[in-house]
């Protein structure tokens, strides 16, 4: 069987991972090490990463996008914990320009459309995903913080539709997120949040209403 481009990229990442000392970066990244595997929580689910492969909680290889995020999180580990914890929008990152349109159209807009008029449903789905209230005062109908990765939280701000405006969603990251991941991976996190909220909603029909 011929290897796909994704398979080759995956194998290249695993080769790079093989050169890391997991124990030397575990505290900086907030991950665990179990024998030769790094255990990384992604939106509350534990994934295992080693030079032999990447496994989701079911023991299967996760999507290519999630695999890339997990590998980049390990490979880009900063030497020191960045201090910039102010919340910023995706477009405010220095290298975000080429990805801003995709980020908005694949995460913020779909969340607003899916949960327009369903504020209670969004809040319940968010809590199931591990979302909690942020430690700041915000003038939004719903604000929830999710730990996408141990050192990369994402903040969802949602205002439901009213007589004048449609529903709107904003997704924010801490400024230091750019030290842990590149812009493509941060965009994947936004898209993953939307996909996970949809999965929870679809799998819980009747219980979230």
GROMACS .gro file of C-alpha atoms in nm:
model
  209
    1UNK     CA    1   0.000   0.000   0.000
    2UNK     CA    2   0.136   0.338  -0.098
    3UNK     CA    3   0.181   0.583   0.186
    4UNK     CA    4  -0.027   0.898   0.172
    5UNK     CA    5   0.120   1.243   0.219
    6UNK     CA    6  -0.041   1.250   0.563
    7UNK     CA    7   0.127   0.921   0.654
    8UNK     CA    8   0.466   1.058   0.554
    9UNK     CA    9   0.413   1.376   0.755
   10UNK     CA   10   0.299   1.169   1.052
   11UNK     CA   11   0.611   0.951   1.034
   12UNK     CA   12   0.835   1.258   1.007
   13UNK     CA   13   0.682   1.401   1.323
   14UNK     CA   14   0.732   1.073   1.506
   15UNK     CA   15   1.098   1.075   1.401
   16UNK     CA   16   1.135   1.424   1.546
   17UNK     CA   17   0.958   1.319   1.865
   18UNK     CA   18   1.210   1.038   1.904
   19UNK     CA   19   1.482   1.298   1.957
   20UNK     CA   20   1.311   1.454   2.259
   21UNK     CA   21   1.379   1.388   2.625
   22UNK     CA   22   1.020   1.366   2.747
   23UNK     CA   23   1.112   1.403   3.114
   24UNK     CA   24   1.298   1.729   3.052
   25UNK     CA   25   0.993   1.898   2.899
   26UNK     CA   26   0.706   1.743   3.094
   27UNK     CA   27   0.688   2.010   3.364
   28UNK     CA   28   0.714   2.294   3.116
   29UNK     CA   29   0.426   2.150   2.912
   30UNK     CA   30   0.217   2.022   3.201
   31UNK     CA   31   0.216   1.667   3.066
   32UNK     CA   32   0.283   1.324   3.217
   33UNK     CA   33   0.536   1.062   3.113
   34UNK     CA   34   0.450   0.691   3.130
   35UNK     CA   35   0.748   0.476   3.031
   36UNK     CA   36   0.823   0.583   2.673
   37UNK     CA   37   0.493   0.768   2.621
   38UNK     CA   38   0.399   1.129   2.680
   39UNK     CA   39   0.043   1.162   2.812
   40UNK     CA   40  -0.117   1.485   2.694
   41UNK     CA   41  -0.468   1.608   2.771
   42UNK     CA   42  -0.645   1.762   2.472
   43UNK     CA   43  -0.982   1.914   2.569
   44UNK     CA   44  -0.993   1.683   2.870
   45UNK     CA   45  -0.914   1.355   2.691
   46UNK     CA   46  -0.576   1.187   2.738
   47UNK     CA   47  -0.367   1.109   2.430
   48UNK     CA   48  -0.045   0.909   2.429
   49UNK     CA   49   0.249   1.015   2.214
   50UNK     CA   50   0.565   0.816   2.152
   51UNK     CA   51   0.804   0.752   1.863
   52UNK     CA   52   0.596   0.441   1.793
   53UNK     CA   53   0.277   0.637   1.731
   54UNK     CA   54  -0.003   0.850   1.873
   55UNK     CA   55  -0.310   0.700   2.041
   56UNK     CA   56  -0.642   0.853   2.140
   57UNK     CA   57  -0.828   0.739   2.455
   58UNK     CA   58  -0.961   0.440   2.256
   59UNK     CA   59  -0.610   0.334   2.160
   60UNK     CA   60  -0.653   0.435   1.797
   61UNK     CA   61  -0.460   0.684   1.588
   62UNK     CA   62  -0.636   1.023   1.611
   63UNK     CA   63  -0.708   1.253   1.321
   64UNK     CA   64  -0.413   1.397   1.135
   65UNK     CA   65  -0.495   1.747   1.263
   66UNK     CA   66  -0.492   1.644   1.629
   67UNK     CA   67  -0.174   1.441   1.576
   68UNK     CA   68  -0.001   1.749   1.436
   69UNK     CA   69  -0.113   1.966   1.730
   70UNK     CA   70   0.014   1.715   1.986
   71UNK     CA   71   0.350   1.678   1.813
   72UNK     CA   72   0.397   2.052   1.766
   73UNK     CA   73   0.309   2.111   2.130
   74UNK     CA   74   0.600   1.890   2.230
   75UNK     CA   75   0.844   2.005   1.963
   76UNK     CA   76   0.791   2.378   2.018
   77UNK     CA   77   0.822   2.360   2.396
   78UNK     CA   78   0.966   2.695   2.514
   79UNK     CA   79   1.262   2.694   2.752
   80UNK     CA   80   1.082   2.918   3.002
   81UNK     CA   81   0.717   2.970   3.083
   82UNK     CA   82   0.603   3.276   2.883
   83UNK     CA   83   0.451   3.545   3.102
   84UNK     CA   84   0.200   3.691   2.854
   85UNK     CA   85  -0.137   3.566   2.979
   86UNK     CA   86  -0.354   3.848   2.848
   87UNK     CA   87  -0.641   3.725   2.630
   88UNK     CA   88  -0.613   3.820   2.263
   89UNK     CA   89  -0.808   3.739   1.948
   90UNK     CA   90  -0.658   3.508   1.690
   91UNK     CA   91  -0.601   3.790   1.441
   92UNK     CA   92  -0.381   3.971   1.695
   93UNK     CA   93  -0.105   3.710   1.667
   94UNK     CA   94   0.187   3.825   1.457
   95UNK     CA   95   0.178   3.539   1.204
   96UNK     CA   96  -0.197   3.480   1.193
   97UNK     CA   97  -0.290   3.682   0.882
   98UNK     CA   98  -0.293   3.390   0.630
   99UNK     CA   99  -0.518   3.184   0.858
  100UNK     CA  100  -0.760   3.442   1.001
  101UNK     CA  101  -1.035   3.385   0.743
  102UNK     CA  102  -1.027   3.009   0.789
  103UNK     CA  103  -1.022   3.040   1.166
  104UNK     CA  104  -1.331   3.260   1.169
  105UNK     CA  105  -1.523   3.056   0.911
  106UNK     CA  106  -1.440   2.716   1.061
  107UNK     CA  107  -1.490   2.792   1.429
  108UNK     CA  108  -1.644   3.124   1.536
  109UNK     CA  109  -1.912   3.150   1.265
  110UNK     CA  110  -2.024   2.783   1.287
  111UNK     CA  111  -2.058   2.798   1.667
  112UNK     CA  112  -2.272   3.112   1.638
  113UNK     CA  113  -2.494   2.957   1.371
  114UNK     CA  114  -2.530   2.618   1.537
  115UNK     CA  115  -2.623   2.757   1.877
  116UNK     CA  116  -2.819   3.064   1.775
  117UNK     CA  117  -3.128   3.062   1.996
  118UNK     CA  118  -2.980   2.770   2.193
  119UNK     CA  119  -2.781   2.943   2.464
  120UNK     CA  120  -2.874   2.686   2.727
  121UNK     CA  121  -2.771   2.400   2.499
  122UNK     CA  122  -2.432   2.560   2.433
  123UNK     CA  123  -2.371   2.614   2.803
  124UNK     CA  124  -2.456   2.253   2.889
  125UNK     CA  125  -2.241   2.114   2.606
  126UNK     CA  126  -1.957   2.340   2.713
  127UNK     CA  127  -1.973   2.214   3.071
  128UNK     CA  128  -1.967   1.853   2.951
  129UNK     CA  129  -1.650   1.940   2.757
  130UNK     CA  130  -1.493   2.079   3.073
  131UNK     CA  131  -1.563   2.447   3.020
  132UNK     CA  132  -1.570   2.675   3.322
  133UNK     CA  133  -1.624   3.041   3.397
  134UNK     CA  134  -1.309   3.253   3.347
  135UNK     CA  135  -1.166   3.455   3.634
  136UNK     CA  136  -1.251   3.786   3.467
  137UNK     CA  137  -1.564   3.998   3.437
  138UNK     CA  138  -1.706   3.996   3.086
  139UNK     CA  139  -2.023   4.145   2.939
  140UNK     CA  140  -2.122   3.840   2.737
  141UNK     CA  141  -2.424   3.616   2.784
  142UNK     CA  142  -2.191   3.318   2.804
  143UNK     CA  143  -1.817   3.303   2.864
  144UNK     CA  144  -1.637   2.971   2.908
  145UNK     CA  145  -1.271   2.875   2.934
  146UNK     CA  146  -1.151   2.539   2.802
  147UNK     CA  147  -0.813   2.375   2.851
  148UNK     CA  148  -0.735   2.276   2.495
  149UNK     CA  149  -0.387   2.175   2.613
  150UNK     CA  150  -0.236   2.208   2.961
  151UNK     CA  151  -0.069   2.541   2.878
  152UNK     CA  152  -0.301   2.654   2.597
  153UNK     CA  153  -0.649   2.749   2.717
  154UNK     CA  154  -0.912   2.894   2.483
  155UNK     CA  155  -1.186   3.136   2.586
  156UNK     CA  156  -1.527   3.125   2.417
  157UNK     CA  157  -1.746   3.436   2.429
  158UNK     CA  158  -2.104   3.408   2.304
  159UNK     CA  159  -2.392   3.651   2.264
  160UNK     CA  160  -2.720   3.502   2.145
  161UNK     CA  161  -2.935   3.652   1.873
  162UNK     CA  162  -3.175   3.936   1.954
  163UNK     CA  163  -3.407   4.168   1.762
  164UNK     CA  164  -3.114   4.365   1.620
  165UNK     CA  165  -2.816   4.133   1.590
  166UNK     CA  166  -2.748   3.769   1.501
  167UNK     CA  167  -2.567   3.540   1.744
  168UNK     CA  168  -2.194   3.610   1.770
  169UNK     CA  169  -1.900   3.407   1.895
  170UNK     CA  170  -1.545   3.517   1.972
  171UNK     CA  171  -1.262   3.279   2.056
  172UNK     CA  172  -0.960   3.414   2.242
  173UNK     CA  173  -0.620   3.273   2.335
  174UNK     CA  174  -0.363   3.382   2.587
  175UNK     CA  175  -0.089   3.584   2.420
  176UNK     CA  176   0.167   3.324   2.526
  177UNK     CA  177  -0.008   3.059   2.314
  178UNK     CA  178   0.209   3.158   2.018
  179UNK     CA  179   0.512   3.034   2.212
  180UNK     CA  180   0.365   2.685   2.240
  181UNK     CA  181   0.205   2.639   1.897
  182UNK     CA  182   0.215   2.785   1.549
  183UNK     CA  183  -0.081   2.959   1.389
  184UNK     CA  184  -0.200   2.653   1.199
  185UNK     CA  185  -0.223   2.454   1.522
  186UNK     CA  186  -0.406   2.732   1.706
  187UNK     CA  187  -0.655   2.741   1.419
  188UNK     CA  188  -0.700   2.364   1.456
  189UNK     CA  189  -0.779   2.414   1.825
  190UNK     CA  190  -1.061   2.655   1.737
  191UNK     CA  191  -1.200   2.413   1.481
  192UNK     CA  192  -1.167   2.124   1.729
  193UNK     CA  193  -1.368   2.315   1.988
  194UNK     CA  194  -1.652   2.355   1.741
  195UNK     CA  195  -1.637   1.989   1.635
  196UNK     CA  196  -1.637   1.866   1.995
  197UNK     CA  197  -1.932   2.085   2.092
  198UNK     CA  198  -2.124   1.952   1.791
  199UNK     CA  199  -2.032   1.592   1.878
  200UNK     CA  200  -2.154   1.636   2.236
  201UNK     CA  201  -2.476   1.801   2.116
  202UNK     CA  202  -2.549   1.532   1.856
  203UNK     CA  203  -2.474   1.250   2.100
  204UNK     CA  204  -2.688   1.405   2.374
  205UNK     CA  205  -3.005   1.493   2.184
  206UNK     CA  206  -3.293   1.535   2.424
  207UNK     CA  207  -3.072   1.583   2.731
  208UNK     CA  208  -2.933   1.928   2.645
  209UNK     CA  209  -3.266   2.097   2.574
   0.00000   0.00000   0.00000
